[in-house]
PDB file of C-alpha atoms in Angstrom:
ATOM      1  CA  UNK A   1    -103.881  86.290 -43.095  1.00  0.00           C
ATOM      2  CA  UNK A   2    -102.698  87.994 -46.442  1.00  0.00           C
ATOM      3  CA  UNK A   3     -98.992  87.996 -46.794  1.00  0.00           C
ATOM      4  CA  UNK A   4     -96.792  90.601 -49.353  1.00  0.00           C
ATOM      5  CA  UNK A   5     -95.505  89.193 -52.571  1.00  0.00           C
ATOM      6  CA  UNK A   6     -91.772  90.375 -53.818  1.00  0.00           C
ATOM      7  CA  UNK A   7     -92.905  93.278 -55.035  1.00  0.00           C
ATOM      8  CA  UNK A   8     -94.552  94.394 -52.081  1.00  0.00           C
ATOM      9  CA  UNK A   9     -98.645  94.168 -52.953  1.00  0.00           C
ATOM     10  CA  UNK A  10    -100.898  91.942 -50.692  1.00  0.00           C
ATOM     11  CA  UNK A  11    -101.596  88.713 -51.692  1.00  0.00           C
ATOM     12  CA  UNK A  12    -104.869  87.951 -50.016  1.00  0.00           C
ATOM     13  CA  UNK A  13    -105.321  84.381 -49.191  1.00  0.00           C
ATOM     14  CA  UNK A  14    -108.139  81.799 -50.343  1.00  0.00           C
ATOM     15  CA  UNK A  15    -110.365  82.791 -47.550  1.00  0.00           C
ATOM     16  CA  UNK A  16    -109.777  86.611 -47.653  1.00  0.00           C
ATOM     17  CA  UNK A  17    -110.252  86.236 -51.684  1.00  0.00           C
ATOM     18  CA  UNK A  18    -113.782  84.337 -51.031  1.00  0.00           C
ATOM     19  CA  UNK A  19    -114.914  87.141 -48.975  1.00  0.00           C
ATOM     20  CA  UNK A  20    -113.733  89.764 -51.097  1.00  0.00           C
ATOM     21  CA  UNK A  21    -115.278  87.778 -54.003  1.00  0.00           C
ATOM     22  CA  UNK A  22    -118.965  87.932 -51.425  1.00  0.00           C
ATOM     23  CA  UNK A  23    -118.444  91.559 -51.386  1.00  0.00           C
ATOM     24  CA  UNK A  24    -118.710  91.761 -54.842  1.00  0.00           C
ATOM     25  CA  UNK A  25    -121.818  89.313 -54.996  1.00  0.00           C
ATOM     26  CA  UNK A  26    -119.516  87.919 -58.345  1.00  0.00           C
ATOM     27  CA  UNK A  27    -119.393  90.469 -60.415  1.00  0.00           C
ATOM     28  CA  UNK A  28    -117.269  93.638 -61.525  1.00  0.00           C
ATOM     29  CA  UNK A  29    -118.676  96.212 -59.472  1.00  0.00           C
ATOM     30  CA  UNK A  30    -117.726  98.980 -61.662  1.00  0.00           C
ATOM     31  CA  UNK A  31    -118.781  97.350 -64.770  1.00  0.00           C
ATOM     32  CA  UNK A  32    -120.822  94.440 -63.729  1.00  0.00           C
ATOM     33  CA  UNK A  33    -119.095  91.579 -65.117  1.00  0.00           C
ATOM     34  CA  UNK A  34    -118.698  88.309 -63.882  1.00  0.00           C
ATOM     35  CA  UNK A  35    -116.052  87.380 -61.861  1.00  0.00           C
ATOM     36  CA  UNK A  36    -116.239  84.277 -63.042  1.00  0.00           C
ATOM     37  CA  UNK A  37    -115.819  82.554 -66.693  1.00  0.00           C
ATOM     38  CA  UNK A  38    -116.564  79.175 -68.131  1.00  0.00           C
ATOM     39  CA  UNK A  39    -114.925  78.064 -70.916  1.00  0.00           C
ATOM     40  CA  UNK A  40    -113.989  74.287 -72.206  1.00  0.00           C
ATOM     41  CA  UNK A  41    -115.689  72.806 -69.565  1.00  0.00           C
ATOM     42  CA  UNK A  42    -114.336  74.486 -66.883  1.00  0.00           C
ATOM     43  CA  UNK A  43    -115.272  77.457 -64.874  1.00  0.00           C
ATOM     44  CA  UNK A  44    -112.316  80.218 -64.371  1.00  0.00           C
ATOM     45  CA  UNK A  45    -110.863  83.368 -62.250  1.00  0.00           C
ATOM     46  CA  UNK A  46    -111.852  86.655 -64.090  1.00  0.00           C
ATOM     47  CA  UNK A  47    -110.735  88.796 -61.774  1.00  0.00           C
ATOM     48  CA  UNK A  48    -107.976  90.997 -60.362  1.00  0.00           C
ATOM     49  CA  UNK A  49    -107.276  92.049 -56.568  1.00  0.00           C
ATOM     50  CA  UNK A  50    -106.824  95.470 -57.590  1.00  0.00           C
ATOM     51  CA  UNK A  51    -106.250  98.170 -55.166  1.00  0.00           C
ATOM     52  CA  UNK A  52    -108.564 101.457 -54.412  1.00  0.00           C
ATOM     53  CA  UNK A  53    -105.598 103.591 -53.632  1.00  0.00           C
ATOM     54  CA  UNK A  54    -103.237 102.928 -55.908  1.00  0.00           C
ATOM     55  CA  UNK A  55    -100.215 101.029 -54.449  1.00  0.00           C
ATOM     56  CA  UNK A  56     -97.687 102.671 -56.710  1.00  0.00           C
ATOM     57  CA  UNK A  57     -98.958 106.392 -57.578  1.00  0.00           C
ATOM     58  CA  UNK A  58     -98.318 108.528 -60.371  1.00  0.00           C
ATOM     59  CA  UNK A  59     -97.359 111.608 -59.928  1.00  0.00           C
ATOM     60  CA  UNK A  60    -100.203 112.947 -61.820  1.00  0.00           C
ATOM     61  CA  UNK A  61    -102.144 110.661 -59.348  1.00  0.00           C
ATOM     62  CA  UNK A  62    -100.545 111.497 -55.857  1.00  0.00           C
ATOM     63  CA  UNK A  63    -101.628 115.285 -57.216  1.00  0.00           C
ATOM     64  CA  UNK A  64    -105.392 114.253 -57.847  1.00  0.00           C
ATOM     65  CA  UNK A  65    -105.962 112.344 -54.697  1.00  0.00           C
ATOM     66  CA  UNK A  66    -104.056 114.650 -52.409  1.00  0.00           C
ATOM     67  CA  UNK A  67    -107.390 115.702 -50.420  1.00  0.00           C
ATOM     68  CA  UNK A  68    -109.430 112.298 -50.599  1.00  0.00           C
ATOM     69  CA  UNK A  69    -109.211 109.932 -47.846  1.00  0.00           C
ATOM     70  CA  UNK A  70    -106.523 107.367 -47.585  1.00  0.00           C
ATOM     71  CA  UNK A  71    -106.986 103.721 -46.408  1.00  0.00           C
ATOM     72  CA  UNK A  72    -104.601 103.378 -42.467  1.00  0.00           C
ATOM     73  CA  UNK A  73    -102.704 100.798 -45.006  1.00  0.00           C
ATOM     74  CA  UNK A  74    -102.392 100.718 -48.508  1.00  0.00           C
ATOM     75  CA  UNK A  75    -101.783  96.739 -48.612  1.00  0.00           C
ATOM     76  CA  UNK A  76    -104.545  96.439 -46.520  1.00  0.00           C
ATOM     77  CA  UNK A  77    -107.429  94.410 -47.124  1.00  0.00           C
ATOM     78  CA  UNK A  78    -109.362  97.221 -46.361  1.00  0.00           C
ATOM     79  CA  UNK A  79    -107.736  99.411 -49.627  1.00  0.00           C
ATOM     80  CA  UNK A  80    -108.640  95.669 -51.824  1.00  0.00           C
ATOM     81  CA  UNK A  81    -111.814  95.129 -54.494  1.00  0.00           C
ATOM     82  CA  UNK A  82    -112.177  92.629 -57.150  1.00  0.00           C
ATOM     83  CA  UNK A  83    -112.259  93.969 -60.329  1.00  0.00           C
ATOM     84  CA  UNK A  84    -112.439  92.193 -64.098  1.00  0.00           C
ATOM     85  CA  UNK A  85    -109.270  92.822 -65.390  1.00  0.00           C
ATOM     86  CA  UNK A  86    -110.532  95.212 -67.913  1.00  0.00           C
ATOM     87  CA  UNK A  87    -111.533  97.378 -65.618  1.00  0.00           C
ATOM     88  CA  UNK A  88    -108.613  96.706 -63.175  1.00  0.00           C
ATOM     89  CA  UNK A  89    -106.214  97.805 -66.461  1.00  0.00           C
ATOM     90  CA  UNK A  90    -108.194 100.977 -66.974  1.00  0.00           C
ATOM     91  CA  UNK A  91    -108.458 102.149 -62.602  1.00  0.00           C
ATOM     92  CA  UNK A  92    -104.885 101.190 -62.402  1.00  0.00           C
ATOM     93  CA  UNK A  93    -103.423 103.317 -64.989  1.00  0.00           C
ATOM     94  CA  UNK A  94    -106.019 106.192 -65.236  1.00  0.00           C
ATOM     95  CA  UNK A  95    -107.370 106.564 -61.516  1.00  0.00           C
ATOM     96  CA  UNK A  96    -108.984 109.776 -61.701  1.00  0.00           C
ATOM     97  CA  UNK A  97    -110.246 111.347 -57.918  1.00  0.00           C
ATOM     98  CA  UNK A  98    -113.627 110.883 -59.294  1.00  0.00           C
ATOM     99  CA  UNK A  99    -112.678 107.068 -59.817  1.00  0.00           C
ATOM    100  CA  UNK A 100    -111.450 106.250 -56.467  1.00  0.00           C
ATOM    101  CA  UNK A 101    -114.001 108.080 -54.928  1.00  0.00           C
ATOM    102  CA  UNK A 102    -116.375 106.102 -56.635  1.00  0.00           C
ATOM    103  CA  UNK A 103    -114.776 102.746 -55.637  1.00  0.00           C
ATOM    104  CA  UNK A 104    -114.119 104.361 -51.622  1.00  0.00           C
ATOM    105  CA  UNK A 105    -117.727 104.477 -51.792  1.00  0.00           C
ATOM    106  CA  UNK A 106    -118.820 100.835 -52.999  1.00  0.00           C
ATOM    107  CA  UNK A 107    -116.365  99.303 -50.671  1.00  0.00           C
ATOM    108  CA  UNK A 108    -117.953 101.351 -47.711  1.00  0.00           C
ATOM    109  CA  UNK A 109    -120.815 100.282 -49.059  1.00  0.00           C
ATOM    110  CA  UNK A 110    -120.018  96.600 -49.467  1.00  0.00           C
ATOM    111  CA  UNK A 111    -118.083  96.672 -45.874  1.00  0.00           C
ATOM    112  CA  UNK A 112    -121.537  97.887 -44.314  1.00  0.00           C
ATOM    113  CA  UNK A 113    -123.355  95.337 -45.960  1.00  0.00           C
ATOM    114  CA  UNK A 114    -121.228  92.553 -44.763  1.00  0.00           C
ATOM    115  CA  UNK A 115    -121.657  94.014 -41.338  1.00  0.00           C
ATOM    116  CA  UNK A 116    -125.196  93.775 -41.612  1.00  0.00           C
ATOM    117  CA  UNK A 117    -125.392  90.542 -43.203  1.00  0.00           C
ATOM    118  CA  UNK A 118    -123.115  89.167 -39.947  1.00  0.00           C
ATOM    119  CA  UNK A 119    -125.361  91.170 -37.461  1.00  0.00           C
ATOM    120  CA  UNK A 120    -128.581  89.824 -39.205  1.00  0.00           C
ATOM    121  CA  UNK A 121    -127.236  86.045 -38.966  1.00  0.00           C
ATOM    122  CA  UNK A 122    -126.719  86.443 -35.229  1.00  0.00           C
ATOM    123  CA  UNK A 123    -130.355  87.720 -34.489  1.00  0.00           C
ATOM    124  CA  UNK A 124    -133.328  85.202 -35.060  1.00  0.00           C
ATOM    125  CA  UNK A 125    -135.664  87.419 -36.574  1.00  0.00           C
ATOM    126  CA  UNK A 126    -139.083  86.130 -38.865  1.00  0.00           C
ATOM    127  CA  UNK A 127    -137.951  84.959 -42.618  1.00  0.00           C
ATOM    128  CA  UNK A 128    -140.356  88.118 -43.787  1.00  0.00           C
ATOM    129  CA  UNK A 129    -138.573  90.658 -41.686  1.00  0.00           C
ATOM    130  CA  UNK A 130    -135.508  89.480 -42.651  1.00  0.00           C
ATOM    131  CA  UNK A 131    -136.473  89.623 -46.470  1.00  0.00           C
ATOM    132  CA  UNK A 132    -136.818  93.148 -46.261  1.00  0.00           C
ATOM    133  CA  UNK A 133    -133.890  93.363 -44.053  1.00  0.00           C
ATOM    134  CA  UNK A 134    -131.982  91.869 -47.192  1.00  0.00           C
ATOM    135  CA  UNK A 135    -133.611  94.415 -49.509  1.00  0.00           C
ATOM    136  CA  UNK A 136    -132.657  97.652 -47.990  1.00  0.00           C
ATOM    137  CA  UNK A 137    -129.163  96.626 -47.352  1.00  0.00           C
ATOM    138  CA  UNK A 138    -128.616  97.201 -51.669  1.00  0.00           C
ATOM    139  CA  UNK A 139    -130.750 100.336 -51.697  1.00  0.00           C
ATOM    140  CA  UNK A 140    -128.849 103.336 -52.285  1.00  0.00           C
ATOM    141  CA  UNK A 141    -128.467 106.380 -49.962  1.00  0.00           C
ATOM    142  CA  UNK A 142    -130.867 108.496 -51.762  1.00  0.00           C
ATOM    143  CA  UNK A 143    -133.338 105.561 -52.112  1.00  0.00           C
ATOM    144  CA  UNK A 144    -133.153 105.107 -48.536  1.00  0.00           C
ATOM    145  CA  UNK A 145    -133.859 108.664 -47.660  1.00  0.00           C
ATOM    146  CA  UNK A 146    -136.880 108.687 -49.856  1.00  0.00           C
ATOM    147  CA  UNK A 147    -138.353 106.324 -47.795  1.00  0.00           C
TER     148      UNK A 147
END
């Protein structure tokens, strides 16, 4: 379970990170980096737990994301997406509403997709079915209405 560091942010543990890092299928999923680096040999971290809803607020902040919804617990896993740190730098100090709406929505996104990846491993369906299965899981709202 994820504990709180000093200055009161989560600290998810190694399995809690992995799963976090599965969400994000390894890369940055507001700029689409990866997560990931090799360099001299040796492959590296390149990412930040960063938080959806910021964990200390601006005031300028607290006034733009009055009327959006708020995670039950701000140092919740649930409130927690891997970002590169470049983009972790720029959400953290310039989290506009239209921002953490944006990153509300891929975490719903990436929760139901987990969800549907656990329900799918439970059921034995055919290998063909469950190809497709795997395709409309990353199809977008829209795209799925269109079909």
């Amino acid at each position: 379970m994820a504990r709180i560091g000093k200055d009161g942010r989560i600290i998810p543990n190694k399995l809690e990170e992995e799963q976090l890092f599965a969400d994000c299928n390894g890369l940055c999923p507001i700029c689409g980096k990866s997560l990931i680096y090799y360099k001299n040999g040796k492959y590296g971290r390149g990412y930040q737990a960063a938080h959806i809803y910021p964990h200390s607020p601006t005031a300028e902040q607290k006034i733009a994301l009055q009327d959006v919804p708020k995670p039950a617990e701000i140092e919740g896993l649930d409130n927690i997406i891997l970002l590169c740190e470049r983009s972790h730098n720029i959400q953290d100090f310039y989290t506009t509403k239209q921002d953490y709406l944006k990153l509300y929505d891929i975490k719903q996104r990436q929760r139901q997709q987990r969800q549907a990846k656990e329900s799918m491993a439970e059921i034995a369906i055919e290998p063909e079915i469950e190809q497709i299965l795997g395709k409309l899981q990353f199809l977008t709202q829209d795209e799925l209405i269109e079909l």
